[in-house]
């Protein structure tokens, strides 16, 4: 399965600022997924980043707040814009190789970026 | 109510004991993942199940998906301190297309194993 590196691993940010999280994969993947895990909560899918096209956002998430870039098949960024304390969460990127649930395909996650907004 | 419910929310067991974590869906699944989350390590893949009645094992962990594909269980035999962490089930409800899959995660079960 793919190996994912996320940066930063953690950060403390001021209200109103923006932060960009990077996700680097050691192999080429078609789709990358960005999740959010709020304190004490489970993971929620924010958006899907497909190389060469606009990201697809899930209900409740908008591009102005969470712009995503996907410049190539091994890299993506998620920006959390105009942050408020409610944005304090762990943000995780994940990738799947091949068709889901087929053969050895596994949905792999990065270690996450833990953001605290003051 | 939640689409996916996990129980129990937390569990403390003595080392060597067996335990079971349940994941119940309000509707039929296409497939299901089990992950373990440890602080600073992201999600560690354990199993994926897709067929009704399917059962998979890896080391001391067994996962099952019922015939109706609405309930899954994760069973740990002879628990060890290394099993401690948060266990998450993740369901895919719609047929994946072109590599896209939306995983809905359960609320998690926090497991502590006392030596």
Coordinates of C-alpha atoms in Angstrom, one line a residue:
Chain A
X1 CA 0.0 0.0 0.0
X2 CA 1.0 3.6 -0.4
X3 CA 3.0 5.6 2.1
X4 CA 1.7 9.1 2.9
X5 CA 3.6 12.0 4.4
X6 CA 1.7 14.9 5.9
X7 CA 3.0 18.3 6.9
X8 CA 2.8 19.9 9.4
X9 CA 2.1 17.2 12.0
X10 CA 0.8 19.8 14.3
X11 CA 0.4 23.6 14.5
X12 CA -1.1 26.3 16.7
X13 CA -2.7 29.1 14.7
X14 CA -4.3 32.4 15.4
X15 CA -7.9 33.1 14.7
X16 CA -8.4 34.6 11.2
X17 CA -5.2 33.2 9.7
X18 CA -5.0 30.4 7.1
X19 CA -2.9 27.2 7.1
X20 CA -1.9 24.9 4.3
X21 CA -1.5 21.2 4.9
X22 CA 0.6 19.2 2.5
X23 CA 0.1 15.5 1.6
X24 CA 2.8 13.6 -0.3
X25 CA 2.4 10.1 -1.5
X26 CA 5.2 7.7 -2.5
X27 CA 3.3 6.5 -5.6
X28 CA 1.0 7.9 -8.2
X29 CA -2.7 7.8 -7.2
X30 CA -5.7 9.0 -9.0
X31 CA -7.8 10.2 -6.1
X32 CA -6.8 11.7 -2.8
X33 CA -9.3 12.3 0.0
X34 CA -9.2 14.8 2.8
X35 CA -10.9 14.1 6.1
X36 CA -11.5 16.1 9.3
X37 CA -11.6 14.7 12.8
X38 CA -12.9 17.1 15.3
X39 CA -12.0 16.6 19.0
X40 CA -13.8 13.5 20.3
X41 CA -15.5 12.9 17.0
X42 CA -15.2 10.5 14.2
X43 CA -13.8 11.3 10.7
X44 CA -15.8 13.3 8.2
X45 CA -14.9 13.4 4.5
X46 CA -14.3 17.0 3.4
X47 CA -13.5 16.6 -0.3
X48 CA -12.0 14.4 -3.0
X49 CA -9.1 15.7 -5.0
X50 CA -8.7 14.3 -8.5
X51 CA -5.6 15.3 -10.5
X52 CA -6.4 17.7 -13.3
X53 CA -9.9 18.7 -12.1
X54 CA -11.6 20.7 -9.4
X55 CA -12.0 19.0 -6.1
X56 CA -15.4 17.6 -5.2
X57 CA -16.7 18.8 -1.8
X58 CA -19.1 17.0 0.5
X59 CA -22.1 18.6 1.9
X60 CA -21.3 21.2 4.5
X61 CA -17.8 22.0 3.1
X62 CA -17.1 24.7 0.6
X63 CA -14.1 25.6 -1.6
X64 CA -13.7 29.1 -0.1
X65 CA -13.1 27.7 3.3
X66 CA -11.1 24.6 2.3
X67 CA -9.4 25.2 -1.0
X68 CA -7.6 22.2 -2.4
X69 CA -4.8 21.9 -4.9
X70 CA -3.8 18.7 -6.8
X71 CA -0.9 19.6 -9.1
X72 CA 0.2 16.1 -9.8
X73 CA -0.5 12.4 -9.0
X74 CA 1.6 12.3 -5.9
X75 CA 0.8 15.6 -4.1
X76 CA -2.1 17.6 -2.7
X77 CA -2.7 20.5 -0.4
X78 CA -5.6 21.5 1.8
X79 CA -5.9 25.0 3.1
X80 CA -8.0 25.9 6.1
X81 CA -8.9 29.5 5.5
X82 CA -9.9 32.3 8.0
X83 CA -9.6 29.9 10.9
X84 CA -11.7 30.0 14.0
X85 CA -11.5 27.8 17.1
X86 CA -14.1 25.5 15.6
X87 CA -11.6 24.5 13.0
X88 CA -9.4 22.9 15.6
X89 CA -9.2 19.3 14.4
X90 CA -7.0 16.7 13.0
X91 CA -6.9 16.8 9.2
X92 CA -6.0 13.6 7.4
X93 CA -5.4 12.8 3.8
X94 CA -6.0 9.3 2.4
X95 CA -5.5 7.5 -0.9
X96 CA -6.8 4.3 -2.4
X97 CA -5.2 2.5 -5.2
X98 CA -7.3 0.8 -7.8
X99 CA -11.0 -0.1 -7.5
X100 CA -12.2 0.0 -3.8
X101 CA -12.6 -3.4 -2.2
X102 CA -11.0 -5.1 -5.1
X103 CA -8.0 -7.4 -4.5
X104 CA -5.3 -5.8 -2.4
X105 CA -6.7 -2.3 -2.6
X106 CA -6.6 -0.5 0.7
X107 CA -7.6 3.0 1.8
X108 CA -4.4 4.3 3.4
X109 CA -4.2 7.3 5.7
X110 CA -1.5 9.8 6.6
X111 CA -0.6 10.4 10.2
X112 CA -2.7 13.6 10.2
X113 CA -2.2 17.3 10.9
X114 CA -3.4 18.4 14.4
X115 CA -4.5 22.0 14.3
X116 CA -5.3 24.1 17.3
X117 CA -6.8 27.5 16.6
X118 CA -6.6 30.1 19.4
Chain B
X1 CA -29.5 9.2 14.6
X2 CA -26.1 8.1 13.3
X3 CA -25.8 6.1 10.1
X4 CA -23.2 4.0 11.8
X5 CA -23.1 3.1 15.5
X6 CA -20.2 1.5 17.3
X7 CA -20.4 -0.2 20.7
X8 CA -19.1 0.0 23.3
X9 CA -17.7 3.5 23.2
X10 CA -14.9 2.4 25.5
X11 CA -13.6 -0.8 26.9
X12 CA -11.0 -1.7 29.6
X13 CA -9.9 -5.3 29.6
X14 CA -7.3 -7.3 31.4
X15 CA -4.4 -8.5 29.3
X16 CA -5.2 -12.0 28.0
X17 CA -9.0 -11.5 27.8
X18 CA -11.1 -11.6 24.7
X19 CA -13.2 -8.8 23.5
X20 CA -15.7 -7.8 20.8
X21 CA -16.5 -4.5 19.2
X22 CA -19.6 -4.0 17.2
X23 CA -20.5 -1.8 14.3
X24 CA -24.1 -1.5 13.3
X25 CA -25.5 0.3 10.2
X26 CA -29.0 1.7 9.7
X27 CA -28.8 0.6 6.1
X28 CA -27.2 -2.0 3.9
X29 CA -23.5 -1.5 3.3
X30 CA -21.5 -1.9 0.1
X31 CA -18.4 -2.6 2.1
X32 CA -16.7 -2.0 5.4
X33 CA -13.3 -1.1 6.8
X34 CA -11.8 -1.6 10.2
X35 CA -9.0 0.7 11.3
X36 CA -7.1 1.3 14.5
X37 CA -6.0 4.8 15.4
X38 CA -3.2 5.6 17.7
X39 CA -2.1 9.1 18.7
X40 CA 0.3 10.5 16.1
X41 CA 0.1 7.5 13.8
X42 CA -3.0 8.2 11.8
X43 CA -5.2 5.2 10.9
X44 CA -3.8 1.8 10.6
X45 CA -5.7 -0.5 8.3
X46 CA -6.9 -3.8 9.8
X47 CA -9.5 -5.4 7.5
X48 CA -11.9 -4.8 4.8
X49 CA -15.1 -6.8 4.3
X50 CA -17.4 -6.7 1.3
X51 CA -19.4 -9.9 1.0
X52 CA -22.2 -10.9 3.3
X53 CA -21.1 -13.5 5.8
X54 CA -17.5 -12.8 5.2
X55 CA -15.0 -13.4 7.9
X56 CA -11.3 -12.4 7.9
X57 CA -8.5 -12.9 10.5
X58 CA -5.1 -11.4 11.0
X59 CA -3.0 -12.5 13.9
X60 CA -5.4 -12.3 16.9
X61 CA -8.0 -10.1 15.3
X62 CA -11.1 -11.5 13.5
X63 CA -13.7 -9.3 11.7
X64 CA -17.0 -10.5 10.4
X65 CA -19.7 -9.0 8.3
X66 CA -23.2 -10.4 8.7
X67 CA -25.3 -11.9 5.9
X68 CA -27.5 -8.8 5.7
X69 CA -24.4 -6.5 5.5
X70 CA -25.7 -4.3 8.2
X71 CA -23.6 -5.3 11.1
X72 CA -19.9 -6.1 11.6
X73 CA -17.9 -7.3 14.6
X74 CA -14.3 -7.1 15.5
X75 CA -13.0 -9.8 17.9
X76 CA -9.7 -9.7 19.6
X77 CA -8.4 -12.9 21.2
X78 CA -6.1 -12.9 24.1
X79 CA -5.7 -9.1 24.2
X80 CA -2.3 -7.5 24.7
X81 CA -1.2 -4.0 25.6
X82 CA -0.2 -3.5 22.0
X83 CA -3.9 -3.8 21.1
X84 CA -4.8 -0.6 22.9
X85 CA -6.1 2.3 20.8
X86 CA -9.2 3.6 19.1
X87 CA -10.9 1.2 16.8
X88 CA -13.0 2.7 14.0
X89 CA -15.3 1.0 11.5
X90 CA -15.8 2.8 8.2
X91 CA -18.7 2.0 5.9
X92 CA -19.1 2.6 2.2
X93 CA -22.8 2.7 1.4
X94 CA -22.8 3.5 -2.3
X95 CA -21.1 1.6 -5.1
X96 CA -17.6 3.1 -5.6
X97 CA -17.1 4.6 -9.0
X98 CA -13.9 5.3 -10.8
X99 CA -11.9 5.0 -7.6
X100 CA -14.1 7.4 -5.6
X101 CA -15.5 6.1 -2.4
X102 CA -17.0 8.0 0.5
X103 CA -16.3 6.3 3.8
X104 CA -18.6 7.1 6.7
X105 CA -16.9 6.4 10.0
X106 CA -18.3 5.1 13.2
X107 CA -17.8 7.0 16.5
X108 CA -15.0 4.8 17.6
X109 CA -14.3 2.4 20.5
X110 CA -11.4 3.3 22.8
X111 CA -9.7 0.2 24.0
X112 CA -7.4 0.0 27.0
X113 CA -5.6 -3.2 27.9
X114 CA -4.4 -3.5 31.5
X115 CA -1.2 -5.6 32.0

